[in-house]
Amino acid sequence: MNLEKTIKNLELRGFGVKYFKTGAEAVEYLDSRIDGTSVGIGGSTTVQQLGLYEKLCPHNTVYWHWQVPGAETLKNANAAPVYITSANAMTENGEILNIDGKGNRLAAQVFGDKKVYIVAGTNKICPDFDSALSRARNVAAVKNCKRFDNNNPCKIDDKCHDCRMKSRICNALLVLWGPMMGMETEVVLIDEELGF
């Protein structure tokens, strides 16, 4: 993993980038930047591990379907002026990949007049697009699928089968080559192994 190259290429693509040695430093940074507003959070083990929801709740209105399930929470999260998610993978060339089953995380990253924070451990960085796609499909999606009560084939041998099951959680792939027009996207990189 070439961290310097990744940061440089993310910036060349127009992403803001902040780098932290620890998750605690990143949480303090985000807590200081996000204040008195509505915040949406996409499904993210990284956010969960960091305790970011609990940190932001006392001084923001935070919508996260992992805490309050339901369509209304998803709708409010998508409409919030600040959205926090993670990445399934990113390349040293500055591309950010996410796979989703329902689409709420993907939609919130690409539409709306909002500030998006993509919080990710450096373990998500891959040398190139093919290795990042493989990581997103065969590492992140498989581990995510194991959280659910289903019989998807990836749970058996830890690899994506491009299955056609209704319980499939990898129905769409989003690749960010740059921030969407009218949206500010900042990558918060943490030098720790976080999330899937």
PDB file of C-alpha atoms in Angstrom:
ATOM      1  CA  MET A   1       0.000   0.000   0.000  1.00  0.00           C
ATOM      2  CA  ASN A   2       1.360   3.371  -1.036  1.00  0.00           C
ATOM      3  CA  LEU A   3      -0.312   5.873   1.291  1.00  0.00           C
ATOM      4  CA  GLU A   4       1.371   8.988  -0.126  1.00  0.00           C
ATOM      5  CA  LYS A   5       0.389   8.074  -3.668  1.00  0.00           C
ATOM      6  CA  THR A   6      -3.194   7.393  -2.588  1.00  0.00           C
ATOM      7  CA  ILE A   7      -3.562  10.731  -0.787  1.00  0.00           C
ATOM      8  CA  LYS A   8      -2.013  12.631  -3.694  1.00  0.00           C
ATOM      9  CA  ASN A   9      -4.301  10.976  -6.240  1.00  0.00           C
ATOM     10  CA  LEU A  10      -7.426  11.470  -4.113  1.00  0.00           C
ATOM     11  CA  GLU A  11      -6.575  15.175  -3.924  1.00  0.00           C
ATOM     12  CA  LEU A  12      -5.871  15.372  -7.662  1.00  0.00           C
ATOM     13  CA  ARG A  13      -9.352  13.956  -8.243  1.00  0.00           C
ATOM     14  CA  GLY A  14     -10.862  16.750  -6.131  1.00  0.00           C
ATOM     15  CA  PHE A  15     -11.477  14.925  -2.870  1.00  0.00           C
ATOM     16  CA  GLY A  16     -10.546  16.573   0.388  1.00  0.00           C
ATOM     17  CA  VAL A  17      -8.299  14.281   2.422  1.00  0.00           C
ATOM     18  CA  LYS A  18      -7.495  14.192   6.132  1.00  0.00           C
ATOM     19  CA  TYR A  19      -5.124  11.555   7.496  1.00  0.00           C
ATOM     20  CA  PHE A  20      -4.990  10.399  11.117  1.00  0.00           C
ATOM     21  CA  LYS A  21      -2.821   7.869  12.901  1.00  0.00           C
ATOM     22  CA  THR A  22      -5.672   6.722  15.142  1.00  0.00           C
ATOM     23  CA  GLY A  23      -9.415   6.384  15.042  1.00  0.00           C
ATOM     24  CA  ALA A  24      -9.692   8.468  18.220  1.00  0.00           C
ATOM     25  CA  GLU A  25      -8.003  11.407  16.461  1.00  0.00           C
ATOM     26  CA  ALA A  26     -10.329  11.062  13.477  1.00  0.00           C
ATOM     27  CA  VAL A  27     -13.411  10.983  15.707  1.00  0.00           C
ATOM     28  CA  GLU A  28     -12.286  14.136  17.528  1.00  0.00           C
ATOM     29  CA  TYR A  29     -11.749  15.845  14.174  1.00  0.00           C
ATOM     30  CA  LEU A  30     -15.183  14.851  12.840  1.00  0.00           C
ATOM     31  CA  ASP A  31     -16.857  15.765  16.123  1.00  0.00           C
ATOM     32  CA  SER A  32     -15.324  19.241  15.923  1.00  0.00           C
ATOM     33  CA  ARG A  33     -16.393  19.723  12.278  1.00  0.00           C
ATOM     34  CA  ILE A  34     -19.959  18.406  12.525  1.00  0.00           C
ATOM     35  CA  ASP A  35     -22.009  20.458  14.953  1.00  0.00           C
ATOM     36  CA  GLY A  36     -25.629  21.536  15.255  1.00  0.00           C
ATOM     37  CA  THR A  37     -26.825  19.894  12.068  1.00  0.00           C
ATOM     38  CA  SER A  38     -28.585  16.810  10.734  1.00  0.00           C
ATOM     39  CA  VAL A  39     -26.339  13.874   9.907  1.00  0.00           C
ATOM     40  CA  GLY A  40     -27.070  10.736   7.925  1.00  0.00           C
ATOM     41  CA  ILE A  41     -24.961   7.619   8.375  1.00  0.00           C
ATOM     42  CA  GLY A  42     -24.795   4.723   5.941  1.00  0.00           C
ATOM     43  CA  GLY A  43     -24.348   1.145   7.082  1.00  0.00           C
ATOM     44  CA  SER A  44     -20.723   1.034   8.207  1.00  0.00           C
ATOM     45  CA  THR A  45     -18.828  -1.236  10.538  1.00  0.00           C
ATOM     46  CA  THR A  46     -16.046   1.365  10.527  1.00  0.00           C
ATOM     47  CA  VAL A  47     -18.398   4.042  11.907  1.00  0.00           C
ATOM     48  CA  GLN A  48     -19.667   1.534  14.454  1.00  0.00           C
ATOM     49  CA  GLN A  49     -16.157   0.582  15.589  1.00  0.00           C
ATOM     50  CA  LEU A  50     -15.216   4.245  15.986  1.00  0.00           C
ATOM     51  CA  GLY A  51     -18.267   5.063  18.135  1.00  0.00           C
ATOM     52  CA  LEU A  52     -18.976   8.034  15.904  1.00  0.00           C
ATOM     53  CA  TYR A  53     -22.765   7.854  16.246  1.00  0.00           C
ATOM     54  CA  GLU A  54     -22.566   8.119  20.023  1.00  0.00           C
ATOM     55  CA  LYS A  55     -20.085  10.997  19.795  1.00  0.00           C
ATOM     56  CA  LEU A  56     -22.213  13.042  17.375  1.00  0.00           C
ATOM     57  CA  CYS A  57     -25.664  12.494  18.904  1.00  0.00           C
ATOM     58  CA  PRO A  58     -25.401  14.939  21.841  1.00  0.00           C
ATOM     59  CA  HIS A  59     -25.049  17.967  19.542  1.00  0.00           C
ATOM     60  CA  ASN A  60     -26.541  16.833  16.219  1.00  0.00           C
ATOM     61  CA  THR A  61     -29.658  15.089  14.922  1.00  0.00           C
ATOM     62  CA  VAL A  62     -28.274  11.791  13.655  1.00  0.00           C
ATOM     63  CA  TYR A  63     -30.136   9.347  11.403  1.00  0.00           C
ATOM     64  CA  TRP A  64     -28.703   5.843  11.264  1.00  0.00           C
ATOM     65  CA  HIS A  65     -30.801   2.819  10.360  1.00  0.00           C
ATOM     66  CA  TRP A  66     -28.486   0.565  12.384  1.00  0.00           C
ATOM     67  CA  GLN A  67     -29.734   2.403  15.483  1.00  0.00           C
ATOM     68  CA  VAL A  68     -33.316   3.225  14.448  1.00  0.00           C
ATOM     69  CA  PRO A  69     -34.414   0.869  11.651  1.00  0.00           C
ATOM     70  CA  GLY A  70     -37.019   1.896   9.111  1.00  0.00           C
ATOM     71  CA  ALA A  71     -37.779   3.707   5.894  1.00  0.00           C
ATOM     72  CA  GLU A  72     -38.174   7.070   7.619  1.00  0.00           C
ATOM     73  CA  THR A  73     -34.646   6.894   9.027  1.00  0.00           C
ATOM     74  CA  LEU A  74     -33.233   6.014   5.593  1.00  0.00           C
ATOM     75  CA  LYS A  75     -35.132   8.907   3.999  1.00  0.00           C
ATOM     76  CA  ASN A  76     -33.962  11.411   6.621  1.00  0.00           C
ATOM     77  CA  ALA A  77     -30.373  10.155   6.405  1.00  0.00           C
ATOM     78  CA  ASN A  78     -30.346  10.666   2.636  1.00  0.00           C
ATOM     79  CA  ALA A  79     -31.767  14.187   2.956  1.00  0.00           C
ATOM     80  CA  ALA A  80     -29.372  15.305   5.712  1.00  0.00           C
ATOM     81  CA  PRO A  81     -26.842  18.039   4.835  1.00  0.00           C
ATOM     82  CA  VAL A  82     -24.007  15.855   6.187  1.00  0.00           C
ATOM     83  CA  TYR A  83     -23.575  12.201   5.273  1.00  0.00           C
ATOM     84  CA  ILE A  84     -21.029   9.776   6.721  1.00  0.00           C
ATOM     85  CA  THR A  85     -20.137   6.419   5.227  1.00  0.00           C
ATOM     86  CA  SER A  86     -17.089   4.286   4.551  1.00  0.00           C
ATOM     87  CA  ALA A  87     -15.566   2.599   1.521  1.00  0.00           C
ATOM     88  CA  ASN A  88     -15.392  -1.065   0.636  1.00  0.00           C
ATOM     89  CA  ALA A  89     -12.139  -0.347  -1.183  1.00  0.00           C
ATOM     90  CA  MET A  90     -10.095   2.453  -2.727  1.00  0.00           C
ATOM     91  CA  THR A  91      -7.257   2.452  -5.190  1.00  0.00           C
ATOM     92  CA  GLU A  92      -3.869   4.083  -5.032  1.00  0.00           C
ATOM     93  CA  ASN A  93      -5.108   6.008  -8.094  1.00  0.00           C
ATOM     94  CA  GLY A  94      -7.803   7.644  -5.948  1.00  0.00           C
ATOM     95  CA  GLU A  95     -10.902   5.694  -6.983  1.00  0.00           C
ATOM     96  CA  ILE A  96     -13.418   4.857  -4.228  1.00  0.00           C
ATOM     97  CA  LEU A  97     -15.571   1.713  -4.514  1.00  0.00           C
ATOM     98  CA  ASN A  98     -18.726   0.749  -2.653  1.00  0.00           C
ATOM     99  CA  ILE A  99     -21.122  -2.152  -3.134  1.00  0.00           C
ATOM    100  CA  ASP A 100     -24.680  -2.028  -1.807  1.00  0.00           C
ATOM    101  CA  GLY A 101     -27.806  -4.135  -1.677  1.00  0.00           C
ATOM    102  CA  LYS A 102     -30.505  -1.524  -1.040  1.00  0.00           C
ATOM    103  CA  GLY A 103     -28.773   1.532  -2.493  1.00  0.00           C
ATOM    104  CA  ASN A 104     -29.206   3.999   0.355  1.00  0.00           C
ATOM    105  CA  ARG A 105     -25.437   4.427   0.896  1.00  0.00           C
ATOM    106  CA  LEU A 106     -24.788   4.829  -2.799  1.00  0.00           C
ATOM    107  CA  ALA A 107     -27.615   7.295  -3.407  1.00  0.00           C
ATOM    108  CA  ALA A 108     -26.568   9.526  -0.520  1.00  0.00           C
ATOM    109  CA  GLN A 109     -22.995   9.705  -1.831  1.00  0.00           C
ATOM    110  CA  VAL A 110     -23.984  10.859  -5.298  1.00  0.00           C
ATOM    111  CA  PHE A 111     -27.036  13.104  -4.974  1.00  0.00           C
ATOM    112  CA  GLY A 112     -27.903  16.157  -2.944  1.00  0.00           C
ATOM    113  CA  ASP A 113     -26.381  19.410  -1.829  1.00  0.00           C
ATOM    114  CA  LYS A 114     -24.432  17.958   1.074  1.00  0.00           C
ATOM    115  CA  LYS A 115     -21.055  17.305   2.616  1.00  0.00           C
ATOM    116  CA  VAL A 116     -20.004  13.655   2.445  1.00  0.00           C
ATOM    117  CA  TYR A 117     -17.364  12.143   4.704  1.00  0.00           C
ATOM    118  CA  ILE A 118     -15.909   8.785   3.656  1.00  0.00           C
ATOM    119  CA  VAL A 119     -14.210   7.375   6.755  1.00  0.00           C
ATOM    120  CA  ALA A 120     -11.897   4.435   6.068  1.00  0.00           C
ATOM    121  CA  GLY A 121      -8.972   2.532   7.486  1.00  0.00           C
ATOM    122  CA  THR A 122      -5.860   2.251   5.353  1.00  0.00           C
ATOM    123  CA  ASN A 123      -6.597  -1.488   5.067  1.00  0.00           C
ATOM    124  CA  LYS A 124      -9.106  -0.519   2.341  1.00  0.00           C
ATOM    125  CA  ILE A 125      -6.362   0.785   0.007  1.00  0.00           C
ATOM    126  CA  CYS A 126      -5.555  -1.468  -2.960  1.00  0.00           C
ATOM    127  CA  PRO A 127      -2.901  -1.072  -5.681  1.00  0.00           C
ATOM    128  CA  ASP A 128      -5.306  -0.844  -8.630  1.00  0.00           C
ATOM    129  CA  PHE A 129      -8.926  -1.054  -9.740  1.00  0.00           C
ATOM    130  CA  ASP A 130      -9.018  -4.838 -10.236  1.00  0.00           C
ATOM    131  CA  SER A 131      -7.659  -5.546  -6.762  1.00  0.00           C
ATOM    132  CA  ALA A 132     -10.048  -2.976  -5.264  1.00  0.00           C
ATOM    133  CA  LEU A 133     -13.021  -4.550  -7.019  1.00  0.00           C
ATOM    134  CA  SER A 134     -11.914  -7.979  -5.812  1.00  0.00           C
ATOM    135  CA  ARG A 135     -11.621  -6.647  -2.264  1.00  0.00           C
ATOM    136  CA  ALA A 136     -15.064  -5.040  -2.413  1.00  0.00           C
ATOM    137  CA  ARG A 137     -16.688  -8.216  -3.739  1.00  0.00           C
ATOM    138  CA  ASN A 138     -14.732 -10.987  -2.017  1.00  0.00           C
ATOM    139  CA  VAL A 139     -13.792  -9.400   1.312  1.00  0.00           C
ATOM    140  CA  ALA A 140     -16.134  -6.543   2.242  1.00  0.00           C
ATOM    141  CA  ALA A 141     -19.346  -7.892   0.686  1.00  0.00           C
ATOM    142  CA  VAL A 142     -18.766 -11.431   1.952  1.00  0.00           C
ATOM    143  CA  LYS A 143     -18.086 -10.292   5.524  1.00  0.00           C
ATOM    144  CA  ASN A 144     -21.071  -7.976   5.373  1.00  0.00           C
ATOM    145  CA  CYS A 145     -23.313 -10.774   4.089  1.00  0.00           C
ATOM    146  CA  LYS A 146     -22.344 -12.938   7.062  1.00  0.00           C
ATOM    147  CA  ARG A 147     -24.073 -10.445   9.365  1.00  0.00           C
ATOM    148  CA  PHE A 148     -27.456 -11.479   7.934  1.00  0.00           C
ATOM    149  CA  ASP A 149     -29.587 -14.595   8.257  1.00  0.00           C
ATOM    150  CA  ASN A 150     -29.441 -15.944   4.712  1.00  0.00           C
ATOM    151  CA  ASN A 151     -28.022 -18.852   2.726  1.00  0.00           C
ATOM    152  CA  ASN A 152     -26.027 -16.886   0.174  1.00  0.00           C
ATOM    153  CA  PRO A 153     -23.248 -19.030  -1.361  1.00  0.00           C
ATOM    154  CA  CYS A 154     -20.506 -16.529  -0.496  1.00  0.00           C
ATOM    155  CA  LYS A 155     -20.966 -17.449   3.169  1.00  0.00           C
ATOM    156  CA  ILE A 156     -19.729 -20.973   2.420  1.00  0.00           C
ATOM    157  CA  ASP A 157     -16.420 -20.305   0.662  1.00  0.00           C
ATOM    158  CA  ASP A 158     -15.757 -16.585   1.226  1.00  0.00           C
ATOM    159  CA  LYS A 159     -16.003 -15.497  -2.404  1.00  0.00           C
ATOM    160  CA  CYS A 160     -18.589 -13.757  -4.517  1.00  0.00           C
ATOM    161  CA  HIS A 161     -20.579 -16.038  -6.828  1.00  0.00           C
ATOM    162  CA  ASP A 162     -22.534 -13.239  -8.519  1.00  0.00           C
ATOM    163  CA  CYS A 163     -25.585 -15.114  -7.220  1.00  0.00           C
ATOM    164  CA  ARG A 164     -29.185 -14.327  -8.109  1.00  0.00           C
ATOM    165  CA  MET A 165     -30.614 -14.751  -4.628  1.00  0.00           C
ATOM    166  CA  LYS A 166     -33.215 -12.294  -3.330  1.00  0.00           C
ATOM    167  CA  SER A 167     -31.059 -11.898  -0.211  1.00  0.00           C
ATOM    168  CA  ARG A 168     -28.076 -10.771  -2.322  1.00  0.00           C
ATOM    169  CA  ILE A 169     -26.442  -7.712  -0.742  1.00  0.00           C
ATOM    170  CA  CYS A 170     -24.271  -6.753  -3.721  1.00  0.00           C
ATOM    171  CA  ASN A 171     -26.788  -5.413  -6.232  1.00  0.00           C
ATOM    172  CA  ALA A 172     -24.935  -2.269  -7.262  1.00  0.00           C
ATOM    173  CA  LEU A 173     -21.378  -0.998  -7.501  1.00  0.00           C
ATOM    174  CA  LEU A 174     -20.499   2.677  -7.163  1.00  0.00           C
ATOM    175  CA  VAL A 175     -17.123   3.993  -8.254  1.00  0.00           C
ATOM    176  CA  LEU A 176     -16.352   7.585  -7.311  1.00  0.00           C
ATOM    177  CA  TRP A 177     -13.775   9.072  -9.678  1.00  0.00           C
ATOM    178  CA  GLY A 178     -14.330  12.466  -8.079  1.00  0.00           C
ATOM    179  CA  PRO A 179     -16.845  14.378  -5.942  1.00  0.00           C
ATOM    180  CA  MET A 180     -20.234  14.857  -7.552  1.00  0.00           C
ATOM    181  CA  MET A 181     -21.110  18.327  -8.839  1.00  0.00           C
ATOM    182  CA  GLY A 182     -22.389  20.518  -6.027  1.00  0.00           C
ATOM    183  CA  MET A 183     -21.145  18.155  -3.333  1.00  0.00           C
ATOM    184  CA  GLU A 184     -18.056  18.308  -1.165  1.00  0.00           C
ATOM    185  CA  THR A 185     -16.559  14.900  -0.431  1.00  0.00           C
ATOM    186  CA  GLU A 186     -13.812  14.417   2.122  1.00  0.00           C
ATOM    187  CA  VAL A 187     -11.934  11.184   2.702  1.00  0.00           C
ATOM    188  CA  VAL A 188     -10.913  10.649   6.326  1.00  0.00           C
ATOM    189  CA  LEU A 189      -8.103   8.070   6.235  1.00  0.00           C
ATOM    190  CA  ILE A 190      -7.119   6.319   9.448  1.00  0.00           C
ATOM    191  CA  ASP A 191      -3.926   4.309   9.817  1.00  0.00           C
ATOM    192  CA  GLU A 192      -5.745   1.389  11.457  1.00  0.00           C
ATOM    193  CA  GLU A 193      -7.489  -1.730  10.233  1.00  0.00           C
ATOM    194  CA  LEU A 194     -11.156  -0.811  10.369  1.00  0.00           C
ATOM    195  CA  GLY A 195     -14.378  -2.245   9.017  1.00  0.00           C
ATOM    196  CA  PHE A 196     -14.681  -4.950   6.421  1.00  0.00           C
TER     197      PHE A 196
END
